[in-house]
Backbone as ProteinMPNN parsed JSONL, in Angstrom:
{"seq_chain_A": "TACALRTQVVVQPQAGPQTVTWNMRILDRCTGVATTVPGGSVTVPPGGDRADAVGTVALPDAGALAVVAVATAPATAASAPVDIPGNGACAN", "coords_chain_A": {"N_chain_A": [[0.914, -0.98, 0.044], [0.431, 2.216, -0.763], [1.38, 5.221, 0.94], [0.785, 8.593, 1.343], [3.05, 11.004, 2.819], [3.949, 13.7, 4.852], [6.813, 15.487, 5.492], [8.763, 17.31, 7.573], [11.69, 19.111, 8.265], [13.375, 20.94, 10.534], [15.795, 23.328, 10.516], [18.795, 25.142, 11.604], [19.067, 28.463, 10.424], [21.272, 29.334, 7.836], [23.912, 31.01, 6.169], [24.45, 30.069, 3.624], [23.035, 27.789, 1.185], [21.36, 24.689, 2.445], [21.563, 21.149, 2.292], [19.251, 18.884, 3.051], [18.57, 15.61, 3.878], [16.883, 12.51, 4.157], [15.596, 9.4, 5.46], [13.037, 6.8, 5.532], [11.875, 4.917, 8.17], [10.439, 1.91, 8.769], [8.446, 0.349, 10.996], [7.11, -2.762, 11.757], [4.821, -3.267, 13.983], [3.708, -5.491, 15.045], [5.28, -7.703, 14.49], [7.914, -6.811, 14.961], [9.633, -6.386, 12.989], [11.791, -4.434, 11.263], [12.371, -1.858, 8.699], [14.254, 0.0, 6.431], [13.544, 2.608, 4.176], [14.178, 4.632, 1.217], [14.062, 8.162, 1.471], [14.007, 11.229, 0.928], [15.452, 14.033, -0.552], [16.107, 17.572, -0.157], [16.907, 20.942, -0.783], [17.47, 23.697, 1.261], [17.113, 27.07, 1.073], [19.481, 29.723, 1.191], [19.344, 31.32, 4.626], [16.841, 29.963, 5.049], [14.7, 28.273, 7.266], [13.548, 25.516, 7.348], [12.778, 22.365, 5.862], [10.316, 21.278, 3.706], [8.513, 18.465, 2.645], [6.421, 16.355, 0.565], [5.896, 12.955, 0.164], [5.539, 9.66, -1.2], [5.367, 6.772, 0.297], [5.969, 3.404, 0.136], [4.088, 0.915, 1.794], [4.424, -2.065, 3.726], [2.317, -5.047, 3.771], [0.783, -5.223, 6.7], [-0.521, -5.479, 9.997], [-0.188, -3.454, 11.855], [1.729, -0.56, 11.918], [4.492, 1.57, 12.501], [5.849, 4.598, 11.286], [8.73, 6.397, 10.807], [10.511, 9.303, 10.13], [13.873, 9.761, 9.339], [16.224, 11.995, 9.623], [19.309, 12.466, 8.036], [21.108, 14.309, 7.25], [21.424, 17.85, 7.633], [22.142, 17.047, 10.012], [21.81, 14.33, 12.291], [18.566, 12.971, 13.136], [15.377, 12.214, 14.599], [11.796, 11.805, 13.744], [8.776, 11.889, 15.494], [6.874, 8.757, 15.797], [4.662, 7.858, 13.044], [1.634, 6.433, 13.383], [0.098, 3.566, 11.882], [-2.506, 1.405, 11.576], [-4.215, 4.371, 12.889], [-4.386, 3.978, 15.631], [-2.333, 2.467, 16.389], [-2.347, -0.234, 16.988], [-2.019, -3.765, 16.966], [-4.039, -6.079, 15.135], [-5.805, -8.792, 16.652]], "CA_chain_A": [[-0.003, -0.013, 0.038], [1.273, 3.486, -0.723], [0.85, 6.119, 1.832], [1.446, 10.005, 1.345], [3.538, 11.414, 4.152], [4.499, 14.972, 4.812], [8.009, 15.363, 6.232], [9.299, 18.714, 7.707], [12.905, 19.051, 9.018], [13.809, 22.221, 10.946], [17.238, 23.667, 10.538], [19.242, 26.564, 11.928], [19.303, 29.401, 9.192], [22.712, 29.579, 7.375], [24.311, 32.079, 5.079], [24.409, 29.313, 2.317], [22.15, 26.639, 1.297], [21.769, 23.407, 3.21], [20.903, 20.064, 1.736], [18.521, 17.889, 4.026], [18.318, 14.223, 3.432], [16.296, 11.538, 5.144], [15.068, 8.117, 5.093], [11.978, 6.343, 6.237], [12.03, 3.597, 8.863], [9.109, 1.301, 8.916], [8.425, -0.792, 11.962], [5.983, -3.788, 11.924], [4.688, -3.228, 15.452], [3.147, -6.934, 15.495], [6.324, -8.886, 14.422], [9.194, -6.267, 15.456], [10.602, -6.386, 11.794], [12.164, -2.968, 10.859], [12.917, -1.739, 7.225], [14.569, 1.505, 6.013], [13.469, 2.928, 2.711], [14.671, 5.801, 0.931], [12.989, 9.243, 1.776], [14.236, 12.284, 0.088], [16.536, 15.28, -0.392], [15.809, 18.972, -0.714], [17.818, 22.062, -0.553], [16.912, 24.715, 2.013], [17.802, 28.272, 0.612], [20.07, 30.605, 2.398], [18.432, 31.932, 5.602], [15.838, 29.203, 5.391], [14.779, 27.544, 8.537], [13.045, 24.325, 7.33], [12.446, 21.905, 4.597], [8.867, 20.529, 3.709], [8.245, 17.711, 1.334], [5.371, 15.45, 0.542], [6.409, 11.927, -0.613], [4.858, 8.632, -1.136], [5.996, 5.666, 1.076], [5.315, 2.014, 0.022], [4.092, 0.19, 3.048], [4.107, -3.586, 3.579], [1.001, -5.523, 4.346], [0.908, -5.603, 7.984], [-1.566, -5.148, 10.818], [0.126, -2.27, 12.437], [3.068, 0.042, 11.468], [4.929, 2.826, 12.802], [6.686, 5.084, 10.201], [9.657, 7.304, 11.271], [11.392, 9.913, 9.302], [15.147, 9.849, 10.021], [17.216, 12.872, 8.898], [20.757, 11.976, 7.826], [21.855, 15.566, 6.919], [22.824, 18.176, 7.937], [22.535, 16.368, 11.262], [20.893, 13.045, 12.451], [17.326, 13.225, 14.117], [14.284, 11.229, 14.091], [10.666, 12.204, 13.99], [7.829, 10.978, 16.295], [6.297, 7.89, 14.864], [3.31, 7.948, 12.64], [1.138, 4.938, 13.549], [-0.755, 3.144, 10.73], [-3.646, 2.35, 11.701], [-4.028, 5.557, 13.887], [-4.433, 3.669, 17.187], [-1.102, 1.673, 16.362], [-2.608, -1.596, 17.692], [-2.166, -5.045, 16.223], [-5.255, -6.925, 15.188], [-5.626, -10.096, 17.046]], "C_chain_A": [[0.845, 1.214, 0.063], [0.562, 4.518, 0.22], [1.664, 7.454, 1.586], [1.806, 10.479, 2.662], [4.088, 12.77, 3.995], [5.651, 14.985, 5.866], [8.43, 16.915, 6.344], [10.555, 18.522, 8.629], [13.197, 20.591, 9.258], [15.158, 22.378, 11.011], [17.561, 25.056, 11.113], [19.539, 27.335, 10.586], [20.771, 29.47, 9.165], [22.687, 30.538, 6.333], [24.273, 31.49, 3.66], [23.239, 28.323, 2.373], [22.408, 25.407, 1.916], [21.003, 22.255, 2.459], [20.571, 19.128, 2.919], [18.218, 16.807, 3.361], [17.677, 13.442, 4.555], [15.776, 10.475, 4.518], [13.758, 7.785, 5.881], [12.199, 5.008, 6.978], [10.697, 3.108, 9.338], [9.162, 0.183, 9.918], [7.068, -1.507, 11.976], [5.833, -3.981, 13.486], [4.287, -4.746, 16.058], [4.326, -7.792, 15.51], [7.649, -8.292, 14.81], [10.043, -6.008, 14.241], [10.609, -4.892, 11.342], [12.791, -2.723, 9.318], [13.136, -0.285, 7.097], [14.435, 1.507, 4.595], [13.866, 4.201, 2.467], [13.532, 6.852, 1.011], [13.148, 10.324, 0.82], [15.396, 13.234, 0.327], [15.958, 16.631, -0.766], [16.807, 19.916, -0.076], [17.048, 23.132, 0.049], [17.776, 26.023, 1.563], [18.475, 28.998, 1.681], [19.061, 31.39, 3.145], [17.203, 31.048, 5.855], [15.856, 28.594, 6.703], [14.077, 26.096, 8.601], [12.957, 23.78, 5.905], [11.239, 21.117, 4.763], [8.878, 19.766, 2.432], [7.167, 16.657, 1.656], [5.84, 14.301, -0.259], [5.473, 10.841, -0.277], [5.696, 7.38, -0.668], [5.162, 4.392, 0.734], [5.542, 1.167, 1.258], [3.761, -1.361, 2.865], [2.648, -3.91, 4.075], [1.202, -5.954, 5.624], [-0.211, -5.091, 8.879], [-1.302, -3.972, 11.697], [1.549, -1.796, 12.252], [3.32, 1.205, 12.234], [6.065, 3.264, 11.84], [7.345, 6.169, 10.88], [10.354, 7.942, 10.317], [12.655, 10.033, 9.925], [16.139, 10.734, 9.171], [18.599, 12.453, 9.063], [21.726, 13.19, 7.713], [21.126, 16.517, 7.044], [23.145, 17.576, 9.474], [21.521, 15.005, 11.469], [19.688, 13.331, 13.536], [16.37, 12.436, 13.589], [12.836, 11.882, 14.463], [9.843, 11.343, 15.007], [7.318, 9.955, 15.394], [4.808, 8.145, 14.346], [2.608, 6.432, 12.693], [0.057, 4.879, 12.422], [-1.314, 1.646, 11.232], [-3.469, 3.425, 12.813], [-3.844, 5.136, 15.249], [-3.057, 2.798, 17.337], [-1.207, 0.233, 16.984], [-2.618, -2.696, 16.593], [-3.553, -5.668, 16.163], [-4.956, -8.331, 15.759], [-6.72, -11.152, 16.479]], "O_chain_A": [[1.84, 1.291, 0.785], [-0.663, 4.631, 0.256], [2.894, 7.5, 1.602], [1.0, 10.399, 3.589], [4.718, 12.992, 2.961], [5.457, 14.539, 6.997], [8.435, 17.655, 5.36], [10.466, 17.844, 9.652], [13.251, 21.386, 8.319], [15.776, 21.499, 11.61], [16.746, 25.978, 11.108], [20.234, 26.797, 9.725], [21.459, 29.626, 10.173], [21.682, 30.861, 5.701], [24.105, 32.194, 2.664], [22.597, 28.078, 3.395], [23.566, 24.994, 1.972], [19.862, 22.466, 2.048], [21.442, 18.663, 3.654], [17.623, 16.903, 2.288], [17.91, 13.694, 5.737], [15.502, 10.445, 3.318], [13.447, 8.495, 6.837], [12.692, 4.059, 6.37], [9.971, 3.718, 10.123], [9.847, -0.819, 9.71], [6.024, -0.89, 12.185], [6.576, -4.71, 14.144], [4.485, -5.111, 17.217], [4.459, -8.592, 16.436], [8.566, -9.088, 15.015], [11.124, -5.443, 14.402], [9.583, -4.258, 11.097], [13.676, -3.466, 8.893], [12.359, 0.55, 7.561], [14.99, 0.7, 3.849], [13.938, 4.97, 3.425], [12.359, 6.61, 0.728], [12.381, 10.328, -0.143], [16.152, 13.168, 1.296], [15.29, 16.679, -1.798], [17.411, 19.688, 0.972], [16.031, 23.525, -0.521], [19.001, 26.018, 1.682], [18.142, 28.935, 2.864], [18.135, 32.002, 2.613], [16.511, 31.331, 6.833], [16.933, 28.39, 7.264], [13.995, 25.507, 9.679], [13.036, 24.507, 4.914], [11.06, 20.387, 5.738], [9.177, 20.26, 1.345], [7.022, 16.163, 2.775], [6.212, 14.57, -1.401], [4.709, 10.92, 0.686], [6.687, 7.053, -1.321], [3.957, 4.288, 0.966], [6.619, 0.781, 1.713], [2.984, -1.801, 2.017], [1.948, -3.104, 4.687], [1.776, -7.03, 5.785], [-0.871, -4.173, 8.394], [-2.272, -3.504, 12.293], [2.485, -2.578, 12.419], [2.354, 1.856, 12.633], [7.034, 2.548, 11.587], [6.638, 6.919, 11.552], [10.917, 7.195, 9.517], [12.638, 10.416, 11.095], [16.757, 10.293, 8.202], [19.022, 12.109, 10.166], [22.918, 13.119, 8.015], [19.985, 16.334, 6.619], [24.257, 17.659, 9.996], [20.546, 14.815, 10.741], [19.901, 13.852, 14.63], [16.371, 11.997, 12.439], [12.775, 12.491, 15.531], [10.213, 10.209, 15.311], [7.304, 10.233, 14.194], [3.911, 8.559, 15.081], [3.055, 5.457, 12.09], [-0.679, 5.806, 12.085], [-0.487, 0.735, 11.259], [-2.546, 3.285, 13.616], [-3.199, 5.843, 16.024], [-2.742, 2.462, 18.479], [-0.22, -0.357, 17.424], [-3.148, -2.532, 15.494], [-4.185, -5.746, 17.217], [-3.97, -8.964, 15.382], [-6.64, -12.343, 16.778]]}, "name": "protein", "num_of_chains": 1, "seq": "TACALRTQVVVQPQAGPQTVTWNMRILDRCTGVATTVPGGSVTVPPGGDRADAVGTVALPDAGALAVVAVATAPATAASAPVDIPGNGACAN"}
């Protein structure tokens, strides 16, 4: 299943452009299996304080997932998980 997700990375404004890159970490909450898939890359213009992007992530067939954006540049940071379904619970 494909899911559209919005990613926002906040950065300290700099005099020059900054390249922001990230991956998506997908965790199957029922089995514990985790997968990393490509996220994206954008350039923040000089003086900019954030990068915003909407992308599509292919999700595995699973009962409950958590999707986390993991920034890899200009620094490493992770988002709060997005639960799919919204309650994050496994179907029994």
